[in-house]
Tab-separated table of C-alpha atoms in Angstrom:
chain	number	residue	atom	x	y	z
L	1	MET	CA	-21.895	49.126	-84.377
L	2	GLY	CA	-24.305	51.879	-85.311
L	3	ARG	CA	-23.486	54.850	-87.523
L	4	PRO	CA	-23.171	58.593	-87.069
L	5	SER	CA	-26.484	60.205	-87.804
L	6	GLY	CA	-26.916	63.325	-89.890
L	7	ASP	CA	-29.669	65.485	-88.455
L	8	PHE	CA	-31.407	64.367	-85.312
L	9	THR	CA	-32.128	66.489	-82.295
L	10	ASN	CA	-33.602	63.751	-80.114
L	11	PRO	CA	-32.331	60.308	-81.146
L	12	SER	CA	-34.665	57.384	-80.591
L	13	THR	CA	-31.717	55.193	-79.599
L	14	PHE	CA	-28.109	55.452	-78.507
L	15	ILE	CA	-25.381	52.955	-79.380
L	16	LEU	CA	-23.219	51.738	-76.470
L	17	LEU	CA	-19.775	50.541	-77.557
L	18	GLY	CA	-19.047	48.519	-74.406
L	19	ILE	CA	-15.336	48.938	-73.687
L	20	PRO	CA	-13.851	50.737	-76.724
L	21	GLY	CA	-10.604	49.181	-77.928
L	22	LEU	CA	-11.266	45.891	-76.128
L	23	GLU	CA	-14.163	44.618	-78.251
L	24	LYS	CA	-12.364	41.349	-79.034
L	25	ALA	CA	-11.979	40.651	-75.326
L	26	HIS	CA	-15.614	41.404	-74.401
L	27	VAL	CA	-16.498	37.751	-73.810
L	28	TRP	CA	-13.479	37.253	-71.544
L	29	ILE	CA	-14.149	40.508	-69.656
L	30	SER	CA	-17.733	39.361	-69.066
L	31	ILE	CA	-16.510	36.399	-66.966
L	32	PRO	CA	-15.091	38.424	-64.007
L	33	PHE	CA	-17.947	40.923	-64.339
L	34	CYS	CA	-20.475	38.075	-64.096
L	35	ALA	CA	-18.655	36.580	-61.109
L	36	MET	CA	-18.602	39.962	-59.331
L	37	TYR	CA	-22.328	40.422	-59.932
L	38	ALA	CA	-23.172	36.910	-58.695
L	39	ILE	CA	-21.144	37.478	-55.499
L	40	ALA	CA	-22.768	40.905	-55.038
L	41	VAL	CA	-26.314	39.523	-55.381
L	42	LEU	CA	-25.677	36.510	-53.149
L	43	GLY	CA	-23.781	38.506	-50.505
L	44	ASN	CA	-26.178	41.442	-50.277
L	45	PHE	CA	-29.299	39.260	-50.171
L	46	THR	CA	-27.621	37.201	-47.426
L	47	ILE	CA	-26.995	40.378	-45.378
L	48	LEU	CA	-30.634	41.468	-45.817
L	49	PHE	CA	-31.946	38.001	-44.903
L	50	ILE	CA	-29.808	37.638	-41.761
L	51	VAL	CA	-30.625	41.114	-40.432
L	52	MET	CA	-34.336	40.557	-41.136
L	53	ILE	CA	-34.597	37.239	-39.249
L	54	GLU	CA	-32.231	38.065	-36.370
L	55	LYS	CA	-33.902	40.496	-33.936
L	56	SER	CA	-30.634	41.129	-32.065
L	57	LEU	CA	-29.317	42.804	-35.233
L	58	HIS	CA	-32.132	45.352	-35.352
L	59	GLY	CA	-29.922	48.353	-34.579
L	60	PRO	CA	-28.498	51.462	-36.323
L	61	MET	CA	-25.374	49.830	-37.772
L	62	TYR	CA	-27.345	46.957	-39.309
L	63	TYR	CA	-30.091	49.225	-40.654
L	64	PHE	CA	-27.419	51.250	-42.455
L	65	LEU	CA	-25.881	47.986	-43.652
L	66	CYS	CA	-29.256	46.946	-45.107
L	67	MET	CA	-29.583	50.314	-46.864
L	68	LEU	CA	-26.104	49.779	-48.313
L	69	ALA	CA	-27.057	46.271	-49.482
L	70	VAL	CA	-30.196	47.524	-51.291
L	71	THR	CA	-28.235	50.379	-52.873
L	72	ASP	CA	-25.512	47.990	-54.048
L	73	LEU	CA	-28.085	45.632	-55.580
L	74	VAL	CA	-29.737	48.475	-57.525
L	75	LEU	CA	-26.385	49.938	-58.641
L	76	SER	CA	-24.966	46.688	-60.012
L	77	THR	CA	-28.298	45.592	-61.549
L	78	SER	CA	-28.734	48.953	-63.298
L	79	ILE	CA	-25.684	48.343	-65.514
L	80	LEU	CA	-24.798	44.658	-65.708
L	81	PRO	CA	-27.719	43.103	-67.660
L	82	LYS	CA	-27.317	45.608	-70.521
L	83	MET	CA	-23.542	45.314	-70.363
L	84	LEU	CA	-23.732	41.527	-70.727
L	85	SER	CA	-26.095	41.856	-73.695
L	86	ILE	CA	-23.404	44.016	-75.343
L	87	PHE	CA	-20.594	41.582	-74.481
L	88	TRP	CA	-22.462	38.359	-75.389
L	89	PHE	CA	-24.966	39.273	-78.113
L	90	ASN	CA	-23.520	42.533	-79.521
L	91	SER	CA	-26.863	44.152	-78.580
L	92	ARG	CA	-25.599	47.733	-78.386
L	93	GLU	CA	-28.740	49.772	-78.943
L	94	ILE	CA	-30.452	51.381	-75.970
L	95	ASN	CA	-33.653	53.385	-76.162
L	96	PHE	CA	-33.228	57.107	-75.452
L	97	SER	CA	-35.619	57.026	-72.483
L	98	ALA	CA	-34.058	53.801	-71.158
L	99	CYS	CA	-30.648	55.470	-71.364
L	100	LEU	CA	-31.888	58.432	-69.314
L	101	THR	CA	-33.475	56.070	-66.781
L	102	GLN	CA	-30.251	54.101	-66.425
L	103	MET	CA	-28.315	57.358	-66.030
L	104	TYR	CA	-30.645	58.530	-63.268
L	105	PHE	CA	-30.434	55.273	-61.318
L	106	ILE	CA	-26.625	55.093	-61.578
L	107	HIS	CA	-25.996	58.626	-60.329
L	108	CYS	CA	-28.880	58.685	-57.859
L	109	PHE	CA	-27.837	55.471	-56.104
L	110	SER	CA	-24.135	56.387	-56.254
L	111	GLY	CA	-25.073	59.526	-54.326
L	112	MET	CA	-27.115	57.444	-51.875
L	113	GLU	CA	-24.191	55.049	-51.358
L	114	SER	CA	-21.933	57.979	-50.519
L	115	GLY	CA	-24.502	59.245	-48.008
L	116	ILE	CA	-24.797	55.789	-46.409
L	117	PHE	CA	-21.004	55.619	-45.968
L	118	LEU	CA	-21.215	58.971	-44.179
L	119	ALA	CA	-24.062	57.685	-41.967
L	120	MET	CA	-22.065	54.551	-41.136
L	121	ALA	CA	-19.008	56.667	-40.287
L	122	LEU	CA	-21.231	58.709	-37.940
L	123	ASP	CA	-22.489	55.492	-36.331
L	124	ARG	CA	-18.909	54.237	-35.806
L	125	TYR	CA	-17.877	57.633	-34.409
L	126	VAL	CA	-20.657	57.618	-31.803
L	127	ALA	CA	-20.125	53.916	-30.980
L	128	ILE	CA	-16.376	54.375	-30.351
L	129	CYS	CA	-16.108	57.957	-29.084
L	130	ASP	CA	-19.312	58.093	-27.011
L	131	PRO	CA	-20.441	54.458	-26.510
L	132	LEU	CA	-22.596	55.108	-23.428
L	133	ARG	CA	-24.852	57.499	-25.367
L	134	HIS	CA	-24.946	55.508	-28.619
L	135	SER	CA	-28.441	54.084	-28.073
L	136	THR	CA	-29.856	57.458	-26.970
L	137	ILE	CA	-28.261	59.454	-29.830
L	138	LEU	CA	-28.956	57.017	-32.686
L	139	THR	CA	-32.525	55.986	-31.919
L	140	ASN	CA	-34.696	54.251	-34.518
L	141	SER	CA	-36.425	57.532	-35.377
L	142	VAL	CA	-33.059	59.288	-35.897
L	143	VAL	CA	-31.866	56.418	-38.111
L	144	CYS	CA	-35.078	56.689	-40.172
L	145	LYS	CA	-34.592	60.435	-40.579
L	146	ILE	CA	-30.968	59.960	-41.660
L	147	GLY	CA	-32.036	57.264	-44.144
L	148	LEU	CA	-34.789	59.492	-45.550
L	149	ALA	CA	-32.369	62.417	-45.867
L	150	VAL	CA	-29.871	60.212	-47.759
L	151	VAL	CA	-32.579	58.987	-50.173
L	152	LEU	CA	-34.067	62.448	-50.773
L	153	ARG	CA	-30.667	64.087	-51.244
L	154	GLY	CA	-29.580	61.561	-53.881
L	155	SER	CA	-32.969	61.529	-55.643
L	156	ILE	CA	-33.487	65.300	-55.828
L	157	LEU	CA	-29.941	66.436	-56.665
L	158	VAL	CA	-29.629	63.993	-59.587
L	159	LEU	CA	-33.169	64.609	-60.920
L	160	PRO	CA	-32.117	67.465	-63.288
L	161	PHE	CA	-29.559	65.227	-65.078
L	162	PRO	CA	-31.996	63.430	-67.437
L	163	PHE	CA	-34.067	66.586	-67.991
L	164	LEU	CA	-30.971	68.561	-69.033
L	165	VAL	CA	-29.796	65.723	-71.300
L	166	ARG	CA	-33.217	65.618	-72.985
L	167	ARG	CA	-32.983	69.362	-73.728
L	168	TRP	CA	-29.798	69.208	-75.804
L	169	PRO	CA	-29.821	68.646	-79.582
L	170	TYR	CA	-27.795	65.662	-80.844
L	171	CYS	CA	-26.720	66.271	-84.432
L	172	ARG	CA	-23.295	64.610	-84.696
L	173	THR	CA	-23.564	61.030	-83.501
L	174	ASN	CA	-25.593	58.761	-81.243
L	175	ILE	CA	-22.624	56.496	-80.415
L	176	ILE	CA	-21.647	56.498	-76.717
L	177	PRO	CA	-18.037	55.287	-76.198
L	178	HIS	CA	-18.966	53.650	-72.909
L	179	SER	CA	-20.560	50.491	-71.496
L	180	PHE	CA	-23.449	52.363	-69.812
L	181	CYS	CA	-25.195	55.738	-69.995
L	182	GLU	CA	-22.849	57.788	-67.844
L	183	HIS	CA	-24.000	61.424	-67.618
L	184	MET	CA	-20.977	63.228	-69.074
L	185	ALA	CA	-20.397	60.536	-71.710
L	186	VAL	CA	-23.915	61.234	-73.062
L	187	VAL	CA	-23.761	65.028	-72.658
L	188	LYS	CA	-20.538	65.214	-74.684
L	189	LEU	CA	-22.477	63.971	-77.725
L	190	ALA	CA	-24.643	67.123	-77.772
L	191	CYS	CA	-23.916	69.736	-80.430
L	192	SER	CA	-24.688	72.791	-78.302
L	193	ASP	CA	-23.267	74.611	-75.305
L	194	ILE	CA	-23.356	72.047	-72.495
L	195	ARG	CA	-21.856	74.245	-69.777
L	196	VAL	CA	-25.086	74.113	-67.736
L	197	SER	CA	-24.860	70.306	-67.512
L	198	SER	CA	-21.132	70.415	-66.844
L	199	TYR	CA	-21.361	73.029	-64.087
L	200	TYR	CA	-24.371	71.374	-62.496
L	201	SER	CA	-22.661	67.964	-62.406
L	202	LEU	CA	-19.623	69.650	-60.822
L	203	SER	CA	-21.795	71.232	-58.132
L	204	VAL	CA	-23.592	67.914	-57.471
L	205	ALA	CA	-20.248	66.118	-57.206
L	206	PHE	CA	-19.101	68.736	-54.705
L	207	CYS	CA	-22.297	68.474	-52.634
L	208	LEU	CA	-22.403	64.682	-52.653
L	209	ILE	CA	-18.830	63.435	-52.850
L	210	SER	CA	-16.562	66.222	-51.568
L	211	LEU	CA	-18.623	67.042	-48.473
L	212	ASP	CA	-19.178	63.355	-47.656
L	213	VAL	CA	-15.455	62.590	-47.990
L	214	PHE	CA	-14.625	65.595	-45.802
L	215	PHE	CA	-17.001	64.582	-42.987
L	216	ILE	CA	-16.006	60.896	-43.239
L	217	THR	CA	-12.357	61.945	-42.925
L	218	VAL	CA	-13.119	64.128	-39.889
L	219	SER	CA	-15.085	61.335	-38.190
L	220	TYR	CA	-12.332	58.760	-38.790
L	221	ILE	CA	-9.660	61.130	-37.490
L	222	GLN	CA	-11.682	61.394	-34.273
L	223	ILE	CA	-12.164	57.607	-34.243
L	224	LEU	CA	-8.401	57.004	-34.646
L	225	ARG	CA	-7.677	59.435	-31.818
L	226	ALA	CA	-10.094	57.511	-29.603
L	227	ILE	CA	-8.543	54.169	-30.617
L	228	PHE	CA	-4.984	55.252	-29.785
L	229	SER	CA	-6.146	56.558	-26.417
L	230	LEU	CA	-7.313	53.054	-25.410
L	231	ARG	CA	-5.022	51.537	-22.788
L	232	ARG	CA	-5.357	47.866	-23.732
L	233	ARG	CA	-3.370	46.890	-26.819
L	234	ASP	CA	-5.765	44.085	-27.839
L	235	ALA	CA	-8.730	46.502	-27.683
L	236	ARG	CA	-6.799	48.967	-29.859
L	237	LEU	CA	-5.982	46.294	-32.435
L	238	LYS	CA	-9.538	44.918	-32.527
L	239	THR	CA	-11.145	48.360	-32.982
L	240	PHE	CA	-8.492	49.459	-35.471
L	241	GLY	CA	-9.015	46.257	-37.505
L	242	THR	CA	-12.754	46.888	-37.755
L	243	CYS	CA	-12.310	50.541	-38.756
L	244	GLY	CA	-9.530	49.584	-41.180
L	245	SER	CA	-11.836	47.242	-43.088
L	246	HIS	CA	-14.512	49.970	-43.226
L	247	LEU	CA	-11.948	52.407	-44.637
L	248	CYS	CA	-10.951	49.878	-47.327
L	249	VAL	CA	-14.602	49.661	-48.450
L	250	ILE	CA	-14.884	53.458	-48.541
L	251	LEU	CA	-11.656	53.865	-50.555
L	252	ALA	CA	-12.744	51.143	-53.027
L	253	PHE	CA	-15.820	53.287	-53.768
L	254	TYR	CA	-14.373	56.799	-53.803
L	255	ILE	CA	-11.043	56.285	-55.630
L	256	PRO	CA	-12.562	54.919	-58.909
L	257	ILE	CA	-15.430	57.439	-58.796
L	258	LEU	CA	-12.961	60.321	-58.348
L	259	PHE	CA	-10.769	58.986	-61.159
L	260	SER	CA	-13.768	58.663	-63.508
L	261	PHE	CA	-15.008	62.148	-62.636
L	262	LEU	CA	-11.618	63.822	-63.195
L	263	THR	CA	-10.872	61.869	-66.385
L	264	HIS	CA	-14.061	63.140	-68.055
L	265	ARG	CA	-12.884	66.704	-67.567
L	266	PHE	CA	-9.093	66.670	-67.558
L	267	GLY	CA	-7.945	63.210	-68.666
L	268	GLN	CA	-7.680	63.584	-72.435
L	269	ASN	CA	-4.462	61.507	-72.414
L	270	VAL	CA	-5.976	58.611	-70.435
L	271	ALA	CA	-6.764	55.557	-72.594
L	272	LEU	CA	-10.524	55.322	-73.142
L	273	HIS	CA	-10.734	51.617	-72.294
L	274	PHE	CA	-8.950	52.243	-68.983
L	275	HIS	CA	-11.369	55.060	-68.143
L	276	VAL	CA	-14.401	52.866	-68.920
L	277	LEU	CA	-12.995	49.970	-66.862
L	278	MET	CA	-12.488	52.288	-63.872
L	279	ALA	CA	-16.057	53.601	-64.261
L	280	ASN	CA	-17.302	49.993	-64.170
L	281	ALA	CA	-15.133	49.329	-61.111
L	282	TYR	CA	-16.947	51.813	-58.860
L	283	LEU	CA	-20.299	50.265	-59.789
L	284	LEU	CA	-19.313	46.583	-59.540
L	285	VAL	CA	-16.437	46.243	-57.050
L	286	PRO	CA	-18.035	47.877	-53.942
L	287	PRO	CA	-21.308	45.865	-54.241
L	288	MET	CA	-19.160	42.721	-54.329
L	289	ILE	CA	-16.764	43.517	-51.455
L	290	ASN	CA	-19.179	45.325	-49.111
L	291	PRO	CA	-21.116	42.203	-47.970
L	292	ILE	CA	-17.878	40.192	-47.778
L	293	ILE	CA	-16.060	42.704	-45.590
L	294	TYR	CA	-19.030	43.717	-43.449
L	295	GLY	CA	-20.271	40.124	-43.206
L	296	VAL	CA	-16.907	38.572	-42.359
L	297	ARG	CA	-15.734	41.389	-40.093
L	298	THR	CA	-19.030	41.714	-38.182
L	299	LYS	CA	-19.078	39.004	-35.519
L	300	GLN	CA	-22.872	38.958	-35.062
L	301	ILE	CA	-23.525	38.428	-38.783
L	302	ARG	CA	-20.737	35.861	-39.067
L	303	ASP	CA	-22.036	33.889	-36.070
L	304	LYS	CA	-25.624	33.927	-37.333
L	305	LEU	CA	-24.499	32.738	-40.772
L	306	LEU	CA	-22.488	29.901	-39.247
L	307	ARG	CA	-25.459	28.912	-37.076
L	308	LEU	CA	-27.705	28.756	-40.121
L	309	PHE	CA	-25.316	26.402	-41.912
L	310	THR	CA	-24.608	24.210	-38.878
L	311	ASP	CA	-28.344	23.943	-38.089
L	312	LYS	CA	-28.998	22.837	-41.667
L	313	GLY	CA	-26.089	20.408	-41.429
L	314	THR	CA	-27.423	18.744	-38.272
């Protein structure tokens, strides 16, 4: 379990509790978590493989889909191996530097995922609202620039997190009541004024999440207006079905992340195990459902996958 430490300003290790209050159920909880991770790895690698071998899929939407797949693989892999070692072997210690590295990857790639959702919403907006100019607006060079901007934004804005955490003295305890090194969960262990970290994480959340959600909402409002202006009912239903599935993926990412963010600051009455489970949800559920929804709902990917299996069968 680890013990509270007396006087240490820079602990060599932290102790992760897993899901506080549900320790007896850790082995059972690991089963759905393992299944989600296996589906995420299989699904996202399948998306990457199909887009790589199928030249007809070398376009903006599928490039963004590949970026999303890589991001999902990194996000889920950054937490699950350590989480399973806690659940299965009670291996709760994590090196201080490893904790900061995990923290950086989690928040950096969460920010990237949000940016990719915005890029995909932009792609859908152009494809539906201005289809004739789609290929001239979203050229390969523009897609590369958008991808680079998403990566740089996530990498640079989150970079101060581990440096700020390393600055604070830790003199009360090194026990983190969480299953991974979430930024605010670690910062709250410091025994000094942590307002700089708190305010900076608020500003990053505003820059990354709030602005992305705002622009995604605006783009989908325009998309819905374009859908309802279509004369043919079957065309409306088909386009609305595709956009509806995309919105489900987006909501599955943003709702748990918003809940986790608000609970750290205002949710003192929320049960800790529920908060930790919701934090795990935004890192494990989207990587699992993204390849399923985008793979099943995207005709070109679905057809290519079926061809691969039927060719192998014959």
